[in-house]
CSV table of C-alpha atoms in Angstrom, one decimal:
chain,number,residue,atom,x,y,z
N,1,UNK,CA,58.5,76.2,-71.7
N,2,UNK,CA,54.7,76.2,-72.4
N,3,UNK,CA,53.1,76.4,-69.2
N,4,UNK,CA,49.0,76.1,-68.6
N,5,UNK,CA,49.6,77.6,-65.5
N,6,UNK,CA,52.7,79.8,-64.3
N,7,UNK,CA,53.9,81.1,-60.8
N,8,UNK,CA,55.0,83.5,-58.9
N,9,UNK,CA,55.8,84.8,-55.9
N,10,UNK,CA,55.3,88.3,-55.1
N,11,UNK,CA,56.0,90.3,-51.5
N,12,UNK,CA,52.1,90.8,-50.5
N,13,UNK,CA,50.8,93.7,-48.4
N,14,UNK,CA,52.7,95.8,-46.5
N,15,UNK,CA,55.7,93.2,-47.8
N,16,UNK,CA,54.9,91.2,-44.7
N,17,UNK,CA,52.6,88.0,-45.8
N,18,UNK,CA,54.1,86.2,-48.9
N,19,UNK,CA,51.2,85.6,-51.9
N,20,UNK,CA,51.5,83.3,-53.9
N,21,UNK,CA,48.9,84.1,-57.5
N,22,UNK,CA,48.2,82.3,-60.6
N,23,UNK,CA,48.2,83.8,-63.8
N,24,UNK,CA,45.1,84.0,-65.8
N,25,UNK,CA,44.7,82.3,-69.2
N,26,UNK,CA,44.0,85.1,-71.3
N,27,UNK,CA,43.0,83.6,-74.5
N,28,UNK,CA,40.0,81.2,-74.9
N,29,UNK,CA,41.4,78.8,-77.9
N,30,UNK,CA,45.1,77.4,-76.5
N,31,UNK,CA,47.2,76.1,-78.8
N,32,UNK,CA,47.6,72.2,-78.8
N,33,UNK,CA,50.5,71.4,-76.5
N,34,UNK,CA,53.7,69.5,-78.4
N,35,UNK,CA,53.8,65.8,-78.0
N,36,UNK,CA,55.3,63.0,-78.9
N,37,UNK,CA,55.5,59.1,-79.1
N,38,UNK,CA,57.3,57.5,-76.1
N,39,UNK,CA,58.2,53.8,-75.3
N,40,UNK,CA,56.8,52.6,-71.2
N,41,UNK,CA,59.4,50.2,-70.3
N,42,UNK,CA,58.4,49.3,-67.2
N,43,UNK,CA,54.5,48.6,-66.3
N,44,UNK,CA,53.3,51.9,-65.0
N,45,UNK,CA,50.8,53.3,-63.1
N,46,UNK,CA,48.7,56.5,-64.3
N,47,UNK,CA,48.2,59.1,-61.2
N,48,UNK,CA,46.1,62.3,-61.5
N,49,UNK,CA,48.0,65.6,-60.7
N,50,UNK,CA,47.3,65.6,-57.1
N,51,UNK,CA,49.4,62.0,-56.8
N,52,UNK,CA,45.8,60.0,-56.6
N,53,UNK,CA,46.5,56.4,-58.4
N,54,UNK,CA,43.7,56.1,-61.3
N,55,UNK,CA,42.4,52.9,-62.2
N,56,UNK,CA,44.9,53.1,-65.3
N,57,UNK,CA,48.0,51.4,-65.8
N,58,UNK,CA,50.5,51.3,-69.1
N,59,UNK,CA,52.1,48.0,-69.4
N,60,UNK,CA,55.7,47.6,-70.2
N,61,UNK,CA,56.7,48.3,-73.9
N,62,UNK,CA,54.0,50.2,-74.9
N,63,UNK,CA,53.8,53.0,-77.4
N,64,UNK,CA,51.9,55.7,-75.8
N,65,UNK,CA,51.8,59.5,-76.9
N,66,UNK,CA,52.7,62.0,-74.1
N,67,UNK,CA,53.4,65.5,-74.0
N,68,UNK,CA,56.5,66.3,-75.0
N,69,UNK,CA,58.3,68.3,-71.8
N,70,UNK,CA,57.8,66.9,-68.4
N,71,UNK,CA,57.2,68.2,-65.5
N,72,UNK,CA,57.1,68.3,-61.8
N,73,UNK,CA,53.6,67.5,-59.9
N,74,UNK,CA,53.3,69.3,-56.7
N,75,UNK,CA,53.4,66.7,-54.5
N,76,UNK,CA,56.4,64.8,-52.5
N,77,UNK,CA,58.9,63.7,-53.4
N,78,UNK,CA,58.4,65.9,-56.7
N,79,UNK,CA,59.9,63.8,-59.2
N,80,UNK,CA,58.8,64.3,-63.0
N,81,UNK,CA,56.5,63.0,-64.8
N,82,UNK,CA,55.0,62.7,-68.5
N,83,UNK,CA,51.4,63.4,-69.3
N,84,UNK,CA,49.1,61.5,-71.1
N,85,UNK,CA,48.1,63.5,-73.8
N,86,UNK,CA,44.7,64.4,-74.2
N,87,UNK,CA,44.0,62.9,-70.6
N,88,UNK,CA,44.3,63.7,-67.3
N,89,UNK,CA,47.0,61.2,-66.4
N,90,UNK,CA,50.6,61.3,-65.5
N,91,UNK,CA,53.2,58.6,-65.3
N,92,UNK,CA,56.1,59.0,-63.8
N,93,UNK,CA,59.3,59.6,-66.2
N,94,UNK,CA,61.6,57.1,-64.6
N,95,UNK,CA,59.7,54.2,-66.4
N,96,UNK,CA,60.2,56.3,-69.8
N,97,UNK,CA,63.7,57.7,-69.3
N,98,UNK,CA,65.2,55.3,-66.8
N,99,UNK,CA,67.9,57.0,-64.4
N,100,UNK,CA,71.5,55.7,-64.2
N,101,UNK,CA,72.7,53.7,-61.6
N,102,UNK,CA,76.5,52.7,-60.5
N,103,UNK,CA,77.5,49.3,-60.9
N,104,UNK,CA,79.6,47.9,-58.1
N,105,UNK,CA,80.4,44.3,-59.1
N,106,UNK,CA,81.1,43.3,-62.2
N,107,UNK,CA,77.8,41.8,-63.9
N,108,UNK,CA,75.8,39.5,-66.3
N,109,UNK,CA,73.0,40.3,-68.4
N,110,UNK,CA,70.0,37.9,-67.7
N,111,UNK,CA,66.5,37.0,-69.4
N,112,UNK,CA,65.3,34.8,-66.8
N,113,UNK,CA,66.8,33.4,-63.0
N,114,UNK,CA,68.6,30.7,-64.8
N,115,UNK,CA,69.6,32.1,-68.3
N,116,UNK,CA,71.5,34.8,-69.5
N,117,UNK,CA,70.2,37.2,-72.3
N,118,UNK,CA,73.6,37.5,-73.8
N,119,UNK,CA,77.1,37.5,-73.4
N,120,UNK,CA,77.8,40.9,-72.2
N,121,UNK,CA,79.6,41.5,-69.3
N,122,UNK,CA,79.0,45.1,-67.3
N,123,UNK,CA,82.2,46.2,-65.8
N,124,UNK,CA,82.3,47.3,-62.2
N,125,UNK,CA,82.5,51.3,-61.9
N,126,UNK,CA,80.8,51.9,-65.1
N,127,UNK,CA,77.2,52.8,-65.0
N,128,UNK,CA,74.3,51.9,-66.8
N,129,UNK,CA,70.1,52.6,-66.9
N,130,UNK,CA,67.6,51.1,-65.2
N,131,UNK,CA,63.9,51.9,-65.4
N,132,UNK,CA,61.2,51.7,-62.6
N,133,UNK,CA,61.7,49.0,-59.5
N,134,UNK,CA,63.2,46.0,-59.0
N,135,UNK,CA,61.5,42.6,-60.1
N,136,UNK,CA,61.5,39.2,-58.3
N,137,UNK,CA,62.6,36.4,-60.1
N,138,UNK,CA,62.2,32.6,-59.1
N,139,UNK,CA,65.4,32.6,-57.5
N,140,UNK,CA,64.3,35.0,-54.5
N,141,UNK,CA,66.6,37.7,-55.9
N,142,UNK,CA,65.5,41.1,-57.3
N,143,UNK,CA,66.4,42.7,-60.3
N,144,UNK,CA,66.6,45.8,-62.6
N,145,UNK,CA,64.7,45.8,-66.3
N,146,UNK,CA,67.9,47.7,-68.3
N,147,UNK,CA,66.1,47.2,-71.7
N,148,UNK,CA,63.7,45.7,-74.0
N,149,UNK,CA,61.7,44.0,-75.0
N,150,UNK,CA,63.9,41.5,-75.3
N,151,UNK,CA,64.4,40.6,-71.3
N,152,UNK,CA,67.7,42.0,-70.1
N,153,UNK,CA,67.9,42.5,-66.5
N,154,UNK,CA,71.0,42.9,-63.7
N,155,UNK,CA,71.0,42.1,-60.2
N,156,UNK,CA,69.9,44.4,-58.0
N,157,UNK,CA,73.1,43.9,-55.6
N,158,UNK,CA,75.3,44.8,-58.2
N,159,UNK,CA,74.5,47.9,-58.7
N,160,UNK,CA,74.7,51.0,-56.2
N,161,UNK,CA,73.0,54.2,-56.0
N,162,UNK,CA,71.6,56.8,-58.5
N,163,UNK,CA,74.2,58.8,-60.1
N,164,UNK,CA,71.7,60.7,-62.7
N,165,UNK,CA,68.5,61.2,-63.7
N,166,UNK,CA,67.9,60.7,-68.0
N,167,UNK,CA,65.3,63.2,-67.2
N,168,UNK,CA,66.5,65.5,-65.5
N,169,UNK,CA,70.5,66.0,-66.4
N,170,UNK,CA,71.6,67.9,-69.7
N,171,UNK,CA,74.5,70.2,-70.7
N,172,UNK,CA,74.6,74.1,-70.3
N,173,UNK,CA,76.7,76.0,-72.8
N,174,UNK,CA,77.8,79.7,-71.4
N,175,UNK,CA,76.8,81.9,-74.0
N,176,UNK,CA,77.0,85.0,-72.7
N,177,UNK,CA,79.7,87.7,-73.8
N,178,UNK,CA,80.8,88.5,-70.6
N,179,UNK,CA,80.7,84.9,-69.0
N,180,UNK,CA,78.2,83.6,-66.7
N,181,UNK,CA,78.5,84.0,-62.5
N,182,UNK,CA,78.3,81.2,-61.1
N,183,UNK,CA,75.6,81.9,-57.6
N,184,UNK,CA,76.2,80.1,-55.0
N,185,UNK,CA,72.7,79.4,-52.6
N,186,UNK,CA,73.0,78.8,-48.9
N,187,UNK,CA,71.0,81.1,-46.8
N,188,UNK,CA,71.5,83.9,-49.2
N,189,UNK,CA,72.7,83.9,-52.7
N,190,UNK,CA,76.6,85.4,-53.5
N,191,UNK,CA,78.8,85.1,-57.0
N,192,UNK,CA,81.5,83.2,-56.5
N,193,UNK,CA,83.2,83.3,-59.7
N,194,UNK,CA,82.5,83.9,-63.5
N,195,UNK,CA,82.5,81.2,-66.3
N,196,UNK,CA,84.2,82.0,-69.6
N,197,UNK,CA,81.9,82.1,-72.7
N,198,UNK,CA,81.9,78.5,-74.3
N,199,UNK,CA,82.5,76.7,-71.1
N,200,UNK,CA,80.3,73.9,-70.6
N,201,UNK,CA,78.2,72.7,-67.6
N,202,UNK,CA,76.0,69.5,-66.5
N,203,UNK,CA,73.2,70.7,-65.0
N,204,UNK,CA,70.5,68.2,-63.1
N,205,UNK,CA,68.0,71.0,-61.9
N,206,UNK,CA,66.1,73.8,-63.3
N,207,UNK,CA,64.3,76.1,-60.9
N,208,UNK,CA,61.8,79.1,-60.6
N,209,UNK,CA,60.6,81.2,-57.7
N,210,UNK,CA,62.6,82.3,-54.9
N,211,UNK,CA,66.0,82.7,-55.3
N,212,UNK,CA,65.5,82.5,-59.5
N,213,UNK,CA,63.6,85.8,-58.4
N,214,UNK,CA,66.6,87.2,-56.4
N,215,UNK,CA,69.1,86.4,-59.5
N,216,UNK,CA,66.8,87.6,-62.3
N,217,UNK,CA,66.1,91.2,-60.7
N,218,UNK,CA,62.5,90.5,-62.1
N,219,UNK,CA,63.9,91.4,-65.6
N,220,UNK,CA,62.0,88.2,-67.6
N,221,UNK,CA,59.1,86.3,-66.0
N,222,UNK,CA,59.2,83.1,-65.3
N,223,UNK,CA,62.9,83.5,-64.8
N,224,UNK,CA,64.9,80.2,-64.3
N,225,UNK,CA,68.2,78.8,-62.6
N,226,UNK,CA,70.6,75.5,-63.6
N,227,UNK,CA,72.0,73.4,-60.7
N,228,UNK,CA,75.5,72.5,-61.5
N,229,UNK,CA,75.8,68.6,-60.9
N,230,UNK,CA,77.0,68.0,-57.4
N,231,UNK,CA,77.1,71.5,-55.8
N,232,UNK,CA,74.4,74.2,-54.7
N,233,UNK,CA,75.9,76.6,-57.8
N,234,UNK,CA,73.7,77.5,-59.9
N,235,UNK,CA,73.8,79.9,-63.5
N,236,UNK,CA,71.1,81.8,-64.8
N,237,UNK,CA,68.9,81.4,-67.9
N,238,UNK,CA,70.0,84.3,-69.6
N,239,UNK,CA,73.5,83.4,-69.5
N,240,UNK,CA,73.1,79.7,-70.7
N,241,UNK,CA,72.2,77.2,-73.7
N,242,UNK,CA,70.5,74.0,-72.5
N,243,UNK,CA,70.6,71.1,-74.4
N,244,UNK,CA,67.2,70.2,-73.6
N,245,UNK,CA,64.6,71.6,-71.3
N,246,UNK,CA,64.5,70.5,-67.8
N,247,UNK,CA,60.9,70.1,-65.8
N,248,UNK,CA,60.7,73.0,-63.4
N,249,UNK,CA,60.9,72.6,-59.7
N,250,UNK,CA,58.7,75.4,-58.3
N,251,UNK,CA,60.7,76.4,-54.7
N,252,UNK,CA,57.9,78.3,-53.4
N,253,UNK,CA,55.6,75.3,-53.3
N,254,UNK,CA,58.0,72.7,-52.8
N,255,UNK,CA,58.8,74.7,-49.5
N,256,UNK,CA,55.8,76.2,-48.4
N,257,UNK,CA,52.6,76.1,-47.6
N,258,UNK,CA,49.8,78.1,-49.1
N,259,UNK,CA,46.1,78.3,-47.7
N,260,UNK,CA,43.0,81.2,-49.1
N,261,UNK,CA,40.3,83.3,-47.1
N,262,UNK,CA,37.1,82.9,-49.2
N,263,UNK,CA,35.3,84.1,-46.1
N,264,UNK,CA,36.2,87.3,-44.0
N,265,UNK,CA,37.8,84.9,-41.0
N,266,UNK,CA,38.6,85.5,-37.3
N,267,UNK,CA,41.6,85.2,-36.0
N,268,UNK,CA,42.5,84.0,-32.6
N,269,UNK,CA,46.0,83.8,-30.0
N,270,UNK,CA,48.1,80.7,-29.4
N,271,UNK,CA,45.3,80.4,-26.3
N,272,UNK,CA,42.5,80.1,-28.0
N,273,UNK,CA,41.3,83.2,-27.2
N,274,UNK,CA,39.6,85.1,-30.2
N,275,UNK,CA,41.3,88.7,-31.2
N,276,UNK,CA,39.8,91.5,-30.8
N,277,UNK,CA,40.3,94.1,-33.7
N,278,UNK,CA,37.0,96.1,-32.6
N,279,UNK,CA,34.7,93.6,-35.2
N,280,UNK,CA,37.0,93.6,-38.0
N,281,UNK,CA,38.6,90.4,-39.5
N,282,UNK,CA,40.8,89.7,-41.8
N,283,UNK,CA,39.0,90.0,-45.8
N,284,UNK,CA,38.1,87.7,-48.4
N,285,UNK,CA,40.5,87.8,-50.6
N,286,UNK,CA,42.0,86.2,-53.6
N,287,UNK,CA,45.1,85.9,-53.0
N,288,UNK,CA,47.0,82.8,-51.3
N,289,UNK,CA,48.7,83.5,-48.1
N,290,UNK,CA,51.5,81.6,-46.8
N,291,UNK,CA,51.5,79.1,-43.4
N,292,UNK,CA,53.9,77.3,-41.8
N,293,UNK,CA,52.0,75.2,-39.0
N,294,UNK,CA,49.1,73.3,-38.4
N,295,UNK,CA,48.1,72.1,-34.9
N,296,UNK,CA,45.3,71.9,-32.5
N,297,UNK,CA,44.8,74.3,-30.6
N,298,UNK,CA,42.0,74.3,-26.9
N,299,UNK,CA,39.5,77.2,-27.9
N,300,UNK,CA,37.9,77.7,-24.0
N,301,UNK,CA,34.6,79.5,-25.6
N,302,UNK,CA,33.5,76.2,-27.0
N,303,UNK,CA,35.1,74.1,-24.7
N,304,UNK,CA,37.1,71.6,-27.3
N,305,UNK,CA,40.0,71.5,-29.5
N,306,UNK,CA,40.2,73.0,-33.1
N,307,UNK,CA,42.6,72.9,-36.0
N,308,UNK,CA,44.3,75.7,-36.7
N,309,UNK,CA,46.8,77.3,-39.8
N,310,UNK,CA,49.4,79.4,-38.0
N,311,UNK,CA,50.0,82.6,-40.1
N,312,UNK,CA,53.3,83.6,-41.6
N,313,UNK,CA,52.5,87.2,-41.5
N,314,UNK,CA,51.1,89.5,-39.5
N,315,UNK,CA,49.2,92.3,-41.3
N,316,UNK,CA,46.6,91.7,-43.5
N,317,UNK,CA,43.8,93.5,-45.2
N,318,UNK,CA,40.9,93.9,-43.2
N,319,UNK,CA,36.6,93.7,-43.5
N,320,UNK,CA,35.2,96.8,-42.5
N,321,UNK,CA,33.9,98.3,-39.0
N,322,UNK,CA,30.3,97.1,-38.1
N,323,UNK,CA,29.2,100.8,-38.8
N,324,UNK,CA,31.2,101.2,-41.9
N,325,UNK,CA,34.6,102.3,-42.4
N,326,UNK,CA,37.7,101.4,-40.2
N,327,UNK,CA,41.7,100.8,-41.3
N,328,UNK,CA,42.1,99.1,-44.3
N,329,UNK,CA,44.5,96.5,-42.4
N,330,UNK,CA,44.8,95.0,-39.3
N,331,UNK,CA,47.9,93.8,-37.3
N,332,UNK,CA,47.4,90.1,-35.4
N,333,UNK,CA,50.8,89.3,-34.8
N,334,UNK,CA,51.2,85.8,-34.2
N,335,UNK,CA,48.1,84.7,-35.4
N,336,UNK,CA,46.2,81.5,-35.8
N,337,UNK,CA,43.2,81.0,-38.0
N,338,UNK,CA,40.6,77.4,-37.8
N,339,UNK,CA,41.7,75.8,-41.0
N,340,UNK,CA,37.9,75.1,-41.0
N,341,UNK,CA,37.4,78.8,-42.2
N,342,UNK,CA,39.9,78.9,-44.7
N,343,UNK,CA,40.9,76.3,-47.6
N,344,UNK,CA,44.3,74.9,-48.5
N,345,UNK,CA,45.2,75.5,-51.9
N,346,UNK,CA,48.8,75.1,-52.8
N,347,UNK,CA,52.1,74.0,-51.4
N,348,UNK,CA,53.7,71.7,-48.5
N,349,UNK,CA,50.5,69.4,-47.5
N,350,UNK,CA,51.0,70.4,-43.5
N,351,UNK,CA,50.3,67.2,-40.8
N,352,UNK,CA,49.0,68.3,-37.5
N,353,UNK,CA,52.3,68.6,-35.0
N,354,UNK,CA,49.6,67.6,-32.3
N,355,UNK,CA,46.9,65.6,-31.6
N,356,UNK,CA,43.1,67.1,-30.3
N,357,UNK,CA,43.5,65.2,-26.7
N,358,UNK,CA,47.0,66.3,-26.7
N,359,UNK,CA,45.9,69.7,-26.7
N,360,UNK,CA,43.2,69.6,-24.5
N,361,UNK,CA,45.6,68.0,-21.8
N,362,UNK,CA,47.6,70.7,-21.9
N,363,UNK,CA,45.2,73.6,-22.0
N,364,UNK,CA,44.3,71.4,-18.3
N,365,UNK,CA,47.7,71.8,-17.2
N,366,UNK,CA,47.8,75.4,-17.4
N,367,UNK,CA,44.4,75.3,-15.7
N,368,UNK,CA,45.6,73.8,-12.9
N,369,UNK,CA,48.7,75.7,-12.3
């Protein structure tokens, strides 16, 4: 897969705070990233990659060129999406690739409220493609675009839930001499069983970071992981053919949260009170350090409420001593730092758990006790 940017998760200092680092382009002159010519079939609206709409939109049955592998944006509910090439716009790839849906009652093909496309007659159980959202006819009902451009829609009610994504589903061929294990993930990762060479596999999502890292013993980079349809088994990339390439999910930063000290920062208690580590504070540094709260928290020197990141580790490398000198770390156990000193950067977008005045009340309650 040719990535712009690649991840990775590495165990940071002391193996206590979890870093999460971008790799540096290296060359100057990239080579022009594969594309191809696509078909929108259902109106669709351009976002940037933070999710942001842009005053773009493709309208149904367009020819557009895209780059040719999508990809996951890092933002929720991290579904893929095709690039525009040459621009910085992404549509999502459901209104490209449709997804397939179940269909529960048997059902007609229509063109408009009152008329039927054609003659064809959709058999309950089967399942067919739909792309984008529903559409309201005059009749008050909603319904799902299933081609074009020739109108052919089916009634929303007909059809049940989705049962695969075009986008996101391929085959897996074992290829490996010895078989492939199959890893099973739930709070750890353990081999099940092994899977002949030759045995064959659908597969709905490919993933890096975490437990890819646990499986690939750090033997390629970027190493990635295939979700067998319907469990939480997964085979590795080394011991598979896909048909196609799947749009990496990135665990780490669909899971985490990921903020950066561009400033030597102090760090304070779940009190408010500022920690004292003798006038050192933890560094600038570049690397980004994980979090896994955000709340406000009553700071009693300045008499109000601040925002604050609570850290996920504990030691950290540290400025120096006001004379000079000093341990190159310092421990701050569980620490808090104002997310006004330090800048969000990759990750789980984190929502307060509080509100200022709730914070304030009960930094009063403990007052008054």
């Amino acid at each position: 897969m040719n990535k712009k940017i690649t991840h990775y998760l590495a165990a940071g200092f002391l193996g206590l705070t979890a870093v999460l680092t971008f790799n540096q382009q290296v060359h100057t002159v990239q080579a022009k990233v594969p594309s191809t010519i696509r078909t929108v079939m259902y109106t669709s609206q351009a976002y940037d990659k933070d999710g942001q709409k842009v005053d773009v939109k493709y309208p149904a049955f367009k020819r557009i060129e895209v780059e040719k592998e999508p990809l996951i944006l890092t933002f929720k509910p991290y579904t893929p999406y095709y690039k525009i090439s040459g621009k910085k716009q992404y549509i999502k790839a459901n209104n490209i690739d449709g997804v397939k849906r179940e269909v529960k009652h048997n059902s007609y093909v229509y063109a408009t409220s009152s008329r039927r496309a054609d003659y064809r007659l959709i058999r309950k159980g089967t399942s067919i493609t739909t792309y984008g959202g529903t559409v309201k006819f005059k009749n008050g009902l909603r319904y799902y675009r299933i081609g074009g451009p020739a109108k052919q829609y089916v009634r929303a009610s007909n059809l049940g839930k989705i049962t695969a994504s075009n986008t996101e589903e391929t085959i897996a061929t074992v290829t490996s001499d010895g078989g492939a294990p199959i890893y099973k993930i739930d709070n750890g990762v353990k081999t099940i069983k092994k899977a002949k060479k030759g045995t064959t596999f659908v597969v709905d999502r490919a993933e890096e970071d975490n437990y890819a890292e646990e499986i690939g013993h750090s033997a390629i980079p970027n190493p990635t992981i295939y979700r067998i349809k319907g469990t939480n088994n997964w085979l590795y990339c080394l011991d598979v053919k896909v048909q196609k390439e799947l749009p990496h999910h990135f665990y780490d930063l669909e899971h985490y949260s990921y903020i950066r000290f561009y400033q030597d920062t102090d760090v304070y208690n779940v009190d408010g009170t500022m920690q004292d580590h003798k006038g050192q504070r933890i560094r600038k540094q570049g690397g980004n350090l994980k979090v896994d709260k955000l709340l406000y928290i009553w700071v009693p020197a300045e008499n109000k409420a601040e925002l604050f990141y609570h850290l996920k580790g504990h030691e950290f490398y540290a400025s120096d001593l006001p004379g000079g000198g000093g341990p190159d770390s310092i421990d701050v156990g569980d620490g808090y730092v104002k997310a006004s000193d330090v800048r969000f950067i990759a990750g789980v977008k984190l929502s307060p758990i509080n509100t200022a005045e709730e914070a304030s009340q009960a930094a009063k309650q403990k007052t008054t006790k």
